[in-house]
Short mmCIF file of C-alpha atoms in Angstrom, two decimals:
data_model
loop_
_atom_site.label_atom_id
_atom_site.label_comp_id
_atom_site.label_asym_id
_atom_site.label_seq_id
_atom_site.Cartn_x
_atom_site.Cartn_y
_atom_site.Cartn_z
CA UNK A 102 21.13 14.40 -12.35
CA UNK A 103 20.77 17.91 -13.72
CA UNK A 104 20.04 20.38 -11.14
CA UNK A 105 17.11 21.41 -13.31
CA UNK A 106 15.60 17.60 -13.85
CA UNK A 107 13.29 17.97 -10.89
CA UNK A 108 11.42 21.24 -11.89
CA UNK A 109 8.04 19.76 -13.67
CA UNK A 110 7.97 17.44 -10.26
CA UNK A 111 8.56 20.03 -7.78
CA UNK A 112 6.39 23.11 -9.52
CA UNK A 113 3.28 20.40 -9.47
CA UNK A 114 4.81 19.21 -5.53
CA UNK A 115 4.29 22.69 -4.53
CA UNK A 116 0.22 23.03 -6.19
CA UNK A 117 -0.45 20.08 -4.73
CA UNK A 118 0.68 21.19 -1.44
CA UNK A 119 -0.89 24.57 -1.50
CA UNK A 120 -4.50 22.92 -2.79
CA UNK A 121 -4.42 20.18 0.14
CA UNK A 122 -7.16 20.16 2.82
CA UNK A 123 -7.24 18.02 6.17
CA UNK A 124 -9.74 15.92 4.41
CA UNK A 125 -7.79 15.87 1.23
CA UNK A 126 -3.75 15.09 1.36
CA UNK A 127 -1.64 16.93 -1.09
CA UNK A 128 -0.59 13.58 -3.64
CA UNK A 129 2.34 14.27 -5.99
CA UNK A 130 4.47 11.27 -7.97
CA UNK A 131 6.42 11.14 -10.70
CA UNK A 132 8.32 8.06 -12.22
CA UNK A 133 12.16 8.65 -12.97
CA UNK A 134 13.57 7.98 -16.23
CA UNK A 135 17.39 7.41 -17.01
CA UNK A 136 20.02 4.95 -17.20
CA UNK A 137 22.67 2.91 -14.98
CA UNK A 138 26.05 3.01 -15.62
CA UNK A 139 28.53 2.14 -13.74
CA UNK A 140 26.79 1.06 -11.02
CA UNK A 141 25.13 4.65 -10.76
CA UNK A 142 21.66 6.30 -11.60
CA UNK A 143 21.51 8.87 -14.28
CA UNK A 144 18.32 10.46 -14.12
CA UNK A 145 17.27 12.06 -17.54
CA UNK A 146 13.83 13.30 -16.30
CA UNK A 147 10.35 12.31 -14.82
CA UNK A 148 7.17 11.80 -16.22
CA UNK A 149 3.74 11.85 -14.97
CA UNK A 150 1.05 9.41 -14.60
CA UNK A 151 -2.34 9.65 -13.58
CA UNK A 152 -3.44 8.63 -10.28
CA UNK A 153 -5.24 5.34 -10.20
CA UNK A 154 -5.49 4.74 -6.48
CA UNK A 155 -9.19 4.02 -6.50
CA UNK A 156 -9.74 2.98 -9.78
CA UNK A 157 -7.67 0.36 -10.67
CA UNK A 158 -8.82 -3.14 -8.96
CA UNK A 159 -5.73 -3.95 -8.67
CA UNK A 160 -4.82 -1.20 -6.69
CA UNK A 161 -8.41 -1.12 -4.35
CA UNK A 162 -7.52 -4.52 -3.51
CA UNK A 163 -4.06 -3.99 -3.03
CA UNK A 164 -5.16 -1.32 -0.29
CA UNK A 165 -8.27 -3.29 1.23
CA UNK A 166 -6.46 -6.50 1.12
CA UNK A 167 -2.65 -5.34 2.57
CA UNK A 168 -2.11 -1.83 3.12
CA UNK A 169 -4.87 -1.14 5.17
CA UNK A 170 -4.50 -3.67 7.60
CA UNK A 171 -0.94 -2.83 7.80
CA UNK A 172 -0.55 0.28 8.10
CA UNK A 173 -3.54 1.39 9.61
CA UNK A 174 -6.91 3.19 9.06
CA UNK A 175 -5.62 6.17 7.13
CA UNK A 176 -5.20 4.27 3.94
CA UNK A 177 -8.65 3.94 3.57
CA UNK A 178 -8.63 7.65 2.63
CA UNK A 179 -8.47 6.92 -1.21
CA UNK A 180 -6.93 10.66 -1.72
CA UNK A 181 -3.77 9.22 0.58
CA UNK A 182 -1.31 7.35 -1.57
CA UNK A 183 -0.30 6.71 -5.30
CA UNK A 184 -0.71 3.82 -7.56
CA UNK A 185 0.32 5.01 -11.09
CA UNK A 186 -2.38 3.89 -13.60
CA UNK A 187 -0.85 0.92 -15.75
CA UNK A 188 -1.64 2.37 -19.26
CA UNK A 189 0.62 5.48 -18.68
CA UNK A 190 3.32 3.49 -16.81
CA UNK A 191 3.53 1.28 -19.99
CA UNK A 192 3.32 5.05 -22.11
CA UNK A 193 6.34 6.03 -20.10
CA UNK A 194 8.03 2.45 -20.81
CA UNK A 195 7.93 2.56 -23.92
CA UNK A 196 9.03 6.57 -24.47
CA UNK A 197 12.16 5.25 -22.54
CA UNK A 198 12.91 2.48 -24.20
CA UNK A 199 12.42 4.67 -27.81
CA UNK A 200 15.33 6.98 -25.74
CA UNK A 201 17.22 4.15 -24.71
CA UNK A 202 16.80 4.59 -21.48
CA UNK A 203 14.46 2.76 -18.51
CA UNK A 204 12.56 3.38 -15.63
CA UNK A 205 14.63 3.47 -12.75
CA UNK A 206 12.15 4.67 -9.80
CA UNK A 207 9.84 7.49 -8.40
CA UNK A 208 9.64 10.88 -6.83
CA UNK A 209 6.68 11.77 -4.56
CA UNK A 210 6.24 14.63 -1.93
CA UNK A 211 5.69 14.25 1.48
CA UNK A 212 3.61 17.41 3.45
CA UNK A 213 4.47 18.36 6.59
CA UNK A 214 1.48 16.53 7.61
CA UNK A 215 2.23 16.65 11.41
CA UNK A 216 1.63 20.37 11.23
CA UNK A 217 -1.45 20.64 8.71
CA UNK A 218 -3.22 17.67 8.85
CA UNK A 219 -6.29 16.64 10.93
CA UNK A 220 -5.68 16.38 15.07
CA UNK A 221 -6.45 13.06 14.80
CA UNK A 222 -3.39 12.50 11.97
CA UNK A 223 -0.68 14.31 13.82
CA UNK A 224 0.89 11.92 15.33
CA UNK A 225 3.48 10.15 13.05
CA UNK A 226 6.39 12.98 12.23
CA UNK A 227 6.60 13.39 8.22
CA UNK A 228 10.00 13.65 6.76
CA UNK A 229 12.28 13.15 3.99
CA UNK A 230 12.82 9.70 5.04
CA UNK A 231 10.66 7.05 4.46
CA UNK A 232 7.32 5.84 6.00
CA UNK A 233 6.59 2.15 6.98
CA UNK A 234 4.28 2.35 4.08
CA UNK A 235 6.98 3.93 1.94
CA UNK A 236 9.58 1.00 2.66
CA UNK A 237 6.73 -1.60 1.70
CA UNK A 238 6.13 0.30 -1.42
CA UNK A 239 9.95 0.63 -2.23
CA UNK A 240 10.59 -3.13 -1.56
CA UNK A 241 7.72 -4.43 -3.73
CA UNK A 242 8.51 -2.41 -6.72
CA UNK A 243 12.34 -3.26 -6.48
CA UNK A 244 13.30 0.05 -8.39
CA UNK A 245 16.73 1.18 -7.71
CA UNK A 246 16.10 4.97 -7.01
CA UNK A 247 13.09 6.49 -4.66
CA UNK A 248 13.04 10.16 -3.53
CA UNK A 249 11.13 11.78 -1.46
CA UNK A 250 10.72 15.21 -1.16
CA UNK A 251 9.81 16.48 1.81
CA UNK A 252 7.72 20.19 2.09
CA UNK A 253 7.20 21.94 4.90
CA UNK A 254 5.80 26.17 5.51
CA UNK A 255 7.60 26.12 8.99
CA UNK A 256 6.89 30.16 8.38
CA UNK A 257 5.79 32.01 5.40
CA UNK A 258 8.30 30.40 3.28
CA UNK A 259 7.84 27.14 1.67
CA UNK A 260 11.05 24.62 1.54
CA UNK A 261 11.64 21.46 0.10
CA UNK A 262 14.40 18.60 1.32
CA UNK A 263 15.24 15.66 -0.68
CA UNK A 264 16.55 12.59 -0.16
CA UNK A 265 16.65 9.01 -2.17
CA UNK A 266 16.54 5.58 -1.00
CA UNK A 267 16.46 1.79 -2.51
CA UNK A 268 15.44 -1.42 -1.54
CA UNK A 269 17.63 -3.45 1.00
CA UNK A 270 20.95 -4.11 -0.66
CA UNK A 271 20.77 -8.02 0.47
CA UNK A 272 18.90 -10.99 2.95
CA UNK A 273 18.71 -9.75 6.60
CA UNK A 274 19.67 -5.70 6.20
CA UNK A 275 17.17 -2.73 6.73
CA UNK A 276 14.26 -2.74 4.16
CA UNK A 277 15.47 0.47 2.92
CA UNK A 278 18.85 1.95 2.52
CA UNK A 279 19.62 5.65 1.79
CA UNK A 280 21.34 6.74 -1.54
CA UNK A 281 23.63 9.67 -1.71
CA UNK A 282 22.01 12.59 -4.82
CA UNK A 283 24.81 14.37 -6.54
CA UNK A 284 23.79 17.16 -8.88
CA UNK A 285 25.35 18.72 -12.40
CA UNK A 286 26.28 21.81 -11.64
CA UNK A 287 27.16 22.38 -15.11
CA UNK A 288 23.81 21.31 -16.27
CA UNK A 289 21.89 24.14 -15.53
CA UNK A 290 22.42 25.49 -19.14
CA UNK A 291 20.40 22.68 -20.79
CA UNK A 292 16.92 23.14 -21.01
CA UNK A 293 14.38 20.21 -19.55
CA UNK A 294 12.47 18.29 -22.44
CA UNK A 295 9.72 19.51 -24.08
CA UNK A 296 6.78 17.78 -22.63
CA UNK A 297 8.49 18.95 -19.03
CA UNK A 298 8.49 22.28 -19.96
CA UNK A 299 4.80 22.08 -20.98
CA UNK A 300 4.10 20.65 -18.27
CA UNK A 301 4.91 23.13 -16.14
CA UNK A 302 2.78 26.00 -17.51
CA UNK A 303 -0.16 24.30 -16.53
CA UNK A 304 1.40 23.28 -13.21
CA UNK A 305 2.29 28.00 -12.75
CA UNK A 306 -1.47 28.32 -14.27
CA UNK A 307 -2.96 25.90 -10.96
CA UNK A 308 -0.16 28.01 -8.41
CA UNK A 309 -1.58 31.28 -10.79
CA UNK A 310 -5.03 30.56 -9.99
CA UNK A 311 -5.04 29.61 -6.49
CA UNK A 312 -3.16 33.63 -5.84
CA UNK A 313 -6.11 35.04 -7.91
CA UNK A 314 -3.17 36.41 -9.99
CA UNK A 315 -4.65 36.68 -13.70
CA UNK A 316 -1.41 38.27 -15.13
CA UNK A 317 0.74 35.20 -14.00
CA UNK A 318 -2.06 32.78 -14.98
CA UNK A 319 -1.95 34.22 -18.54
CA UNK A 320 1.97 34.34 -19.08
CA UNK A 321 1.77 30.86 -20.40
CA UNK A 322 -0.17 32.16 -23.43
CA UNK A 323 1.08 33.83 -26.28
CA UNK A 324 0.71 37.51 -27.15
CA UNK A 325 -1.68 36.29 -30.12
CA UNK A 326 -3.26 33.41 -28.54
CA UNK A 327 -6.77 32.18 -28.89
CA UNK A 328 -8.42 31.55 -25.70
CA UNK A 329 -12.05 29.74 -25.85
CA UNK A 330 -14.31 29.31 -22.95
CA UNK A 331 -16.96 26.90 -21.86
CA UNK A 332 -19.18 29.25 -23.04
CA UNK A 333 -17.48 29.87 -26.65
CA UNK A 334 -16.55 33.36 -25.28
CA UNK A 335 -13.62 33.84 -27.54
CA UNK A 336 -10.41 36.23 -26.39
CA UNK A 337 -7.87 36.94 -28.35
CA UNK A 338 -4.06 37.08 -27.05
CA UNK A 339 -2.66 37.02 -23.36
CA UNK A 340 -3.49 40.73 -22.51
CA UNK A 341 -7.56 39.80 -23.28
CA UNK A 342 -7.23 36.71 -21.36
CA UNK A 343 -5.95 37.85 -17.95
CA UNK A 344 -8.43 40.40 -18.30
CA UNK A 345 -11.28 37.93 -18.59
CA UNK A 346 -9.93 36.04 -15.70
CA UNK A 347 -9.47 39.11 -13.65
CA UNK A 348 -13.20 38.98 -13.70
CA UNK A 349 -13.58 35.73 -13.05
CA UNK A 350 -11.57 35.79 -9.75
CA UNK A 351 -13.63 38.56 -8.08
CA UNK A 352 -17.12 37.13 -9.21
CA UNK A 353 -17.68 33.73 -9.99
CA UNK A 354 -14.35 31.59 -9.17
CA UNK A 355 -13.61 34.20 -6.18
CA UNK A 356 -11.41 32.07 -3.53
CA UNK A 357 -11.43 28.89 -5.45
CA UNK A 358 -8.44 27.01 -6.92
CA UNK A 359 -7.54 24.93 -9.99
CA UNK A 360 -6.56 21.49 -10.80
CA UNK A 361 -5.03 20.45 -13.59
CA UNK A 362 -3.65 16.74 -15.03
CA UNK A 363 -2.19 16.92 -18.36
CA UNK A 364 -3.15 13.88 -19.67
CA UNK A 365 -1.13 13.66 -22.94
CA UNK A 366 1.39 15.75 -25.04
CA UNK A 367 2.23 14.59 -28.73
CA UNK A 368 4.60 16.34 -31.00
CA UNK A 369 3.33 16.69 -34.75
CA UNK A 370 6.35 18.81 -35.86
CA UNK A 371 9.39 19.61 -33.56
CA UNK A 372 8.45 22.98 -32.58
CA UNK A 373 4.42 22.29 -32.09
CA UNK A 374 2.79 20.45 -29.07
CA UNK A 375 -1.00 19.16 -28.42
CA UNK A 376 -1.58 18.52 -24.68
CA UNK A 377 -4.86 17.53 -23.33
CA UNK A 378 -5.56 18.69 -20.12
CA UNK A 379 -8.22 17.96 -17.37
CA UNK A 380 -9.27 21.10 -15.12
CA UNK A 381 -11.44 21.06 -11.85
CA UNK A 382 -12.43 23.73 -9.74
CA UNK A 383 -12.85 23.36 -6.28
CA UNK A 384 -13.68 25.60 -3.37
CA UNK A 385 -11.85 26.41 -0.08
CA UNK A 386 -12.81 22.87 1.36
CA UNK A 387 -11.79 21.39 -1.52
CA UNK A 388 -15.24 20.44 -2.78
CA UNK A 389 -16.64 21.31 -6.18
CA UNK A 390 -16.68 24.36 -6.73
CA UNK A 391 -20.01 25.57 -9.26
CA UNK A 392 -19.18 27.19 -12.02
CA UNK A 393 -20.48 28.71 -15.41
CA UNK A 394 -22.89 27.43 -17.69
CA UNK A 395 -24.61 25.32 -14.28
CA UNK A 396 -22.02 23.00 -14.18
CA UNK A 397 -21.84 21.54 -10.81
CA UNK A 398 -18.82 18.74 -10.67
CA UNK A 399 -16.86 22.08 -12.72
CA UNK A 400 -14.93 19.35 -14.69
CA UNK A 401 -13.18 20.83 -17.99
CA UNK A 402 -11.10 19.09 -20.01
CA UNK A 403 -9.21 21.75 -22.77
CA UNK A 404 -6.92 20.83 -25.72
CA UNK A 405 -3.96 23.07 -25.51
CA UNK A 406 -1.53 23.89 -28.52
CA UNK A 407 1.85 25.01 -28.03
CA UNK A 408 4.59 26.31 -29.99
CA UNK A 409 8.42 26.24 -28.97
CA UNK A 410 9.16 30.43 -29.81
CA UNK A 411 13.08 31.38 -29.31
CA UNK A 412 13.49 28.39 -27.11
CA UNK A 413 9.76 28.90 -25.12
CA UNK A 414 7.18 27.15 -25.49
CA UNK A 415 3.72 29.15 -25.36
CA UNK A 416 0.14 28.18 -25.87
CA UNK A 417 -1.01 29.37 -29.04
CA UNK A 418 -4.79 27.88 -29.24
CA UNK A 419 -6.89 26.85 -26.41
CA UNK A 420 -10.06 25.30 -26.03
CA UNK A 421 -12.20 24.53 -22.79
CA UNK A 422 -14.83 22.03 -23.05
CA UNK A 423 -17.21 20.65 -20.56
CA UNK A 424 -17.98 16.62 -20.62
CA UNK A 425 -21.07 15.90 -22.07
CA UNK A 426 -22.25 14.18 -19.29
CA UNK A 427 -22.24 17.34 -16.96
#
């Protein structure tokens, strides 16, 4: 794959690490899209799916049912673990078979839980390789390529490892089986897809928020954007909307941090995008954090569009809206 394929996953791996608390694990997956040939995996990209762990029946029962009582207690956390909701794992089936290409596994980040997670938690050693749980999860979906990437702050510095691994090759041998990851070098020069590049301005505007750095959160918007708020304050280009969130991170959102799931991106013309994003707040325990206009569960959802400008894509119009049911 291209040594640039990963980005999207690894700029929303690293939020998700950053926004994790004891009570909370950091959960980050991504399904990889390519092609075989030649008996090889050529990963294309990934593409994200929303998180339907304790939603889906299928999935509750899965965990109540199996997981639980194999693997142990923890799984009844329903933040710990990934079950990619079925309507956007059909969505990404059938973008990849419009590209000619298929599913041919998942990414998904494992903390250095051993060092940040609860006393009580810190007693299985997290790595790049795989969990127990991980080798069920690999042998049940069958899919040739699984990576895990592995983050750890052993200082100040975050790093990442990655490795891959696929189900047992035959009758008898390991349940897993590690797979070697060779990188284009010479694909650096070609830029990710569009909706991965959108992608990951929301994913800098979440790492943005949680450094109460309004400059960076604003650099995804354009010069002459639009900006409207929950409250239909209305700012007008990037230099008025860092300004306005300046504020907000030394009054109202002081010390909390952002969540974001981009929920869909459609392309009307080649060089325009729509995503449609959901936004939470939370505090420093990862609760709820309360927000403007008295609204308590601080759930936004925002309709974002974007326009590819010499090569970059930038949000030119953006509107925050809070459910009606809040």
């Amino acid at each position: 794959m291209g040594n640039r394929t990963l980005e999207p996953f690894l700029s929303a791996a690293l939020s998700a690490y950053e926004m994790c608390t004891p009570e909370k694990p950091p959960s980050c997956f991504a399904v990889l899209v390519g092609e075989l040939v030649e008996g090889k995996a050529l990963i294309h990209g990934v593409e994200f799916g929303r998180n339907a762990r304790a939603t889906e029946p299928a999935a509750t029962e899965e965990y109540r049912s199996t997981i639980v009582p194999l693997f142990g207690p923890a799984y009844d956390n329903q933040h710990r673990g990934f079950w990619c909701d079925s309507t956007d794992l059909l969505r990404i089936q059938r973008k990849a078979d419009a590209q000619g290409l298929d599913i041919l596994g998942s990414v998904h980040l494992h903390p250095d839980w051993h060092r940040i997670g609860p006393p009580a938690e810190r007693g299985l050693t997290i790595s790049e390789a795989p969990t127990p749980m991980d080798a069920y999860m690999i042998g049940s979906t069958s899919w040739p390529v699984n990576m895990i990437c592995y983050v750890e702050r052993p200082n100040q510095d975050v790093h990442y490892t990655l490795a891959a691994w696929g189900p047992a090759a035959e009758a008898g041998a390991p349940a897993v089986r590690p797979i070697p990851i060779q990188f284009l070098i010479n694909a650096e020069a070609t830029p990710p897809p569009s909706e991965q590049a959108i992608r990951s301005i929301f994913a800098d505007m979440v790492h943005a928020w949680s450094r109460a750095d309004a400059e960076a959160f604003a650099r995804g918007f354009a010069e002459d954007a639009d900006f409207t708020s929950v409250r239909s304050n209305h700012f007008k280009g990037s230099h008025e909307i860092a300004a306005a969130h300046s504020r907000l991170f030394t009054s109202v959102y002081a010390g909390t941090r952002l969540t974001a799931t981009v929920q869909q991106v459609s392309n009307p013309r080649p060089d325009i995008a729509i995503a449609q994003v959901k936004f939470g707040v939370v505090d420093v325990d990862g609760r709820p954090a309360r927000g403007l206009g008295g609204n308590p569960g601080n759930t936004m959802h925002a309709q974002a569009v974007l326009e590819s400008r010499h090569g970059h894509w930038q949000i030119i119009s953006f509107m925050n809206m809070v459910p009606l049911h809040q």
